Amino acid sequence: MNYKLMHKHIHVADILIDEAACAIVKTGTVYHLEHLPVGSLDGKGHIDRAALNEWWRGRAIPASRQGIQEASVRCMWTYRKTF
């Protein structure tokens, strides 16, 4: 599914996440390179997807966290209701 990588209210980049694998599989347009997570660029100034995924794993909420399923359902319901 396509997502926007955000830094607070700043649209940093477009990313494609494989929801089954919980991994970023593709990066699209980068809008604000300076707002990418620290260490997510390679030596040539391109996004290092492996490093970005490592950062992502540290940020993601584990599926085993108590109440996450209920929160997910509520969020999806709210999201769908807005469209």
mmCIF file with all atom_site columns, C-alpha atoms in Angstrom:
data_model
loop_
_atom_site.group_PDB
_atom_site.id
_atom_site.type_symbol
_atom_site.label_atom_id
_atom_site.label_alt_id
_atom_site.label_comp_id
_atom_site.label_asym_id
_atom_site.label_entity_id
_atom_site.label_seq_id
_atom_site.pdbx_PDB_ins_code
_atom_site.Cartn_x
_atom_site.Cartn_y
_atom_site.Cartn_z
_atom_site.occupancy
_atom_site.B_iso_or_equiv
_atom_site.pdbx_formal_charge
_atom_site.auth_seq_id
_atom_site.auth_comp_id
_atom_site.auth_asym_id
_atom_site.auth_atom_id
_atom_site.pdbx_PDB_model_num
ATOM 1  C CA . MET A 1 1  ? 0.000   0.000  0.000  1.00 0.00 ? 1  MET A CA 1
ATOM 2  C CA . ASN A 1 2  ? 1.223   3.518  -0.744 1.00 0.00 ? 2  ASN A CA 1
ATOM 3  C CA . TYR A 1 3  ? 1.987   5.816  2.177  1.00 0.00 ? 3  TYR A CA 1
ATOM 4  C CA . LYS A 1 4  ? 3.449   9.228  2.861  1.00 0.00 ? 4  LYS A CA 1
ATOM 5  C CA . LEU A 1 5  ? 6.523   9.278  5.086  1.00 0.00 ? 5  LEU A CA 1
ATOM 6  C CA . MET A 1 6  ? 5.992   12.275 7.336  1.00 0.00 ? 6  MET A CA 1
ATOM 7  C CA . HIS A 1 7  ? 8.161   14.235 9.752  1.00 0.00 ? 7  HIS A CA 1
ATOM 8  C CA . LYS A 1 8  ? 5.574   15.940 11.924 1.00 0.00 ? 8  LYS A CA 1
ATOM 9  C CA . HIS A 1 9  ? 3.605   17.877 9.270  1.00 0.00 ? 9  HIS A CA 1
ATOM 10 C CA . ILE A 1 10 ? 6.241   17.673 6.528  1.00 0.00 ? 10 ILE A CA 1
ATOM 11 C CA . HIS A 1 11 ? 5.698   15.236 3.646  1.00 0.00 ? 11 HIS A CA 1
ATOM 12 C CA . VAL A 1 12 ? 9.172   13.713 3.349  1.00 0.00 ? 12 VAL A CA 1
ATOM 13 C CA . ALA A 1 13 ? 8.706   10.960 0.741  1.00 0.00 ? 13 ALA A CA 1
ATOM 14 C CA . ASP A 1 14 ? 6.300   8.544  -0.877 1.00 0.00 ? 14 ASP A CA 1
ATOM 15 C CA . ILE A 1 15 ? 6.840   4.927  0.152  1.00 0.00 ? 15 ILE A CA 1
ATOM 16 C CA . LEU A 1 16 ? 5.319   1.562  -0.684 1.00 0.00 ? 16 LEU A CA 1
ATOM 17 C CA . ILE A 1 17 ? 4.885   -0.777 2.285  1.00 0.00 ? 17 ILE A CA 1
ATOM 18 C CA . ASP A 1 18 ? 4.292   -4.513 2.027  1.00 0.00 ? 18 ASP A CA 1
ATOM 19 C CA . GLU A 1 19 ? 1.781   -4.885 4.846  1.00 0.00 ? 19 GLU A CA 1
ATOM 20 C CA . ALA A 1 20 ? 2.245   -8.659 5.060  1.00 0.00 ? 20 ALA A CA 1
ATOM 21 C CA . ALA A 1 21 ? 6.000   -8.322 5.545  1.00 0.00 ? 21 ALA A CA 1
ATOM 22 C CA . CYS A 1 22 ? 5.742   -4.982 7.410  1.00 0.00 ? 22 CYS A CA 1
ATOM 23 C CA . ALA A 1 23 ? 8.554   -3.636 5.245  1.00 0.00 ? 23 ALA A CA 1
ATOM 24 C CA . ILE A 1 24 ? 9.194   -0.715 2.945  1.00 0.00 ? 24 ILE A CA 1
ATOM 25 C CA . VAL A 1 25 ? 9.577   -2.262 -0.489 1.00 0.00 ? 25 VAL A CA 1
ATOM 26 C CA . LYS A 1 26 ? 9.925   0.882  -2.588 1.00 0.00 ? 26 LYS A CA 1
ATOM 27 C CA . THR A 1 27 ? 10.589  4.561  -2.177 1.00 0.00 ? 27 THR A CA 1
ATOM 28 C CA . GLY A 1 28 ? 9.023   7.042  -4.531 1.00 0.00 ? 28 GLY A CA 1
ATOM 29 C CA . THR A 1 29 ? 9.415   10.773 -4.805 1.00 0.00 ? 29 THR A CA 1
ATOM 30 C CA . VAL A 1 30 ? 11.476  12.397 -2.060 1.00 0.00 ? 30 VAL A CA 1
ATOM 31 C CA . TYR A 1 31 ? 10.172  15.865 -1.247 1.00 0.00 ? 31 TYR A CA 1
ATOM 32 C CA . HIS A 1 32 ? 12.420  16.866 1.672  1.00 0.00 ? 32 HIS A CA 1
ATOM 33 C CA . LEU A 1 33 ? 15.691  14.936 1.746  1.00 0.00 ? 33 LEU A CA 1
ATOM 34 C CA . GLU A 1 34 ? 16.832  16.799 4.851  1.00 0.00 ? 34 GLU A CA 1
ATOM 35 C CA . HIS A 1 35 ? 13.934  15.334 6.866  1.00 0.00 ? 35 HIS A CA 1
ATOM 36 C CA . LEU A 1 36 ? 14.702  11.665 6.169  1.00 0.00 ? 36 LEU A CA 1
ATOM 37 C CA . PRO A 1 37 ? 15.664  9.593  9.235  1.00 0.00 ? 37 PRO A CA 1
ATOM 38 C CA . VAL A 1 38 ? 19.329  9.904  10.190 1.00 0.00 ? 38 VAL A CA 1
ATOM 39 C CA . GLY A 1 39 ? 21.417  7.185  8.545  1.00 0.00 ? 39 GLY A CA 1
ATOM 40 C CA . SER A 1 40 ? 18.898  6.368  5.820  1.00 0.00 ? 40 SER A CA 1
ATOM 41 C CA . LEU A 1 41 ? 21.041  7.759  2.973  1.00 0.00 ? 41 LEU A CA 1
ATOM 42 C CA . ASP A 1 42 ? 23.900  5.931  1.282  1.00 0.00 ? 42 ASP A CA 1
ATOM 43 C CA . GLY A 1 43 ? 27.214  7.574  0.426  1.00 0.00 ? 43 GLY A CA 1
ATOM 44 C CA . LYS A 1 44 ? 25.802  8.902  -2.864 1.00 0.00 ? 44 LYS A CA 1
ATOM 45 C CA . GLY A 1 45 ? 22.820  10.694 -1.315 1.00 0.00 ? 45 GLY A CA 1
ATOM 46 C CA . HIS A 1 46 ? 20.272  8.035  -2.305 1.00 0.00 ? 46 HIS A CA 1
ATOM 47 C CA . ILE A 1 47 ? 17.879  6.358  0.105  1.00 0.00 ? 47 ILE A CA 1
ATOM 48 C CA . ASP A 1 48 ? 19.330  3.156  1.533  1.00 0.00 ? 48 ASP A CA 1
ATOM 49 C CA . ARG A 1 49 ? 16.171  1.044  1.749  1.00 0.00 ? 49 ARG A CA 1
ATOM 50 C CA . ALA A 1 50 ? 17.770  -1.488 4.122  1.00 0.00 ? 50 ALA A CA 1
ATOM 51 C CA . ALA A 1 51 ? 18.719  1.305  6.533  1.00 0.00 ? 51 ALA A CA 1
ATOM 52 C CA . LEU A 1 52 ? 15.259  2.862  6.197  1.00 0.00 ? 52 LEU A CA 1
ATOM 53 C CA . ASN A 1 53 ? 13.670  -0.521 6.972  1.00 0.00 ? 53 ASN A CA 1
ATOM 54 C CA . GLU A 1 54 ? 15.901  -0.898 10.018 1.00 0.00 ? 54 GLU A CA 1
ATOM 55 C CA . TRP A 1 55 ? 14.696  2.491  11.234 1.00 0.00 ? 55 TRP A CA 1
ATOM 56 C CA . TRP A 1 56 ? 11.099  1.479  10.432 1.00 0.00 ? 56 TRP A CA 1
ATOM 57 C CA . ARG A 1 57 ? 11.343  -1.724 12.499 1.00 0.00 ? 57 ARG A CA 1
ATOM 58 C CA . GLY A 1 58 ? 12.391  0.371  15.476 1.00 0.00 ? 58 GLY A CA 1
ATOM 59 C CA . ARG A 1 59 ? 9.412   2.696  15.013 1.00 0.00 ? 59 ARG A CA 1
ATOM 60 C CA . ALA A 1 60 ? 6.667   0.161  14.325 1.00 0.00 ? 60 ALA A CA 1
ATOM 61 C CA . ILE A 1 61 ? 4.268   -0.980 17.026 1.00 0.00 ? 61 ILE A CA 1
ATOM 62 C CA . PRO A 1 62 ? 4.530   -4.752 17.574 1.00 0.00 ? 62 PRO A CA 1
ATOM 63 C CA . ALA A 1 63 ? 1.390   -6.710 16.682 1.00 0.00 ? 63 ALA A CA 1
ATOM 64 C CA . SER A 1 64 ? 1.636   -8.400 20.080 1.00 0.00 ? 64 SER A CA 1
ATOM 65 C CA . ARG A 1 65 ? 1.105   -5.116 21.925 1.00 0.00 ? 65 ARG A CA 1
ATOM 66 C CA . GLN A 1 66 ? -2.028  -5.248 24.049 1.00 0.00 ? 66 GLN A CA 1
ATOM 67 C CA . GLY A 1 67 ? -5.001  -3.507 22.406 1.00 0.00 ? 67 GLY A CA 1
ATOM 68 C CA . ILE A 1 68 ? -3.309  -2.965 19.030 1.00 0.00 ? 68 ILE A CA 1
ATOM 69 C CA . GLN A 1 69 ? -5.914  -4.968 17.112 1.00 0.00 ? 69 GLN A CA 1
ATOM 70 C CA . GLU A 1 70 ? -8.786  -2.945 18.588 1.00 0.00 ? 70 GLU A CA 1
ATOM 71 C CA . ALA A 1 71 ? -6.994  0.326  17.876 1.00 0.00 ? 71 ALA A CA 1
ATOM 72 C CA . SER A 1 72 ? -6.267  -0.768 14.321 1.00 0.00 ? 72 SER A CA 1
ATOM 73 C CA . VAL A 1 73 ? -9.920  -1.576 13.691 1.00 0.00 ? 73 VAL A CA 1
ATOM 74 C CA . ARG A 1 74 ? -11.009 1.790  15.148 1.00 0.00 ? 74 ARG A CA 1
ATOM 75 C CA . CYS A 1 75 ? -8.478  3.682  13.038 1.00 0.00 ? 75 CYS A CA 1
ATOM 76 C CA . MET A 1 76 ? -9.509  1.903  9.844  1.00 0.00 ? 76 MET A CA 1
ATOM 77 C CA . TRP A 1 77 ? -13.170 2.605  10.579 1.00 0.00 ? 77 TRP A CA 1
ATOM 78 C CA . THR A 1 78 ? -12.401 6.294  11.140 1.00 0.00 ? 78 THR A CA 1
ATOM 79 C CA . TYR A 1 79 ? -10.250 6.403  7.980  1.00 0.00 ? 79 TYR A CA 1
ATOM 80 C CA . ARG A 1 80 ? -12.960 4.847  5.827  1.00 0.00 ? 80 ARG A CA 1
ATOM 81 C CA . LYS A 1 81 ? -15.625 7.090  7.329  1.00 0.00 ? 81 LYS A CA 1
ATOM 82 C CA . THR A 1 82 ? -13.768 10.216 6.200  1.00 0.00 ? 82 THR A CA 1
ATOM 83 C CA . PHE A 1 83 ? -13.972 9.225  2.509  1.00 0.00 ? 83 PHE A CA 1
#
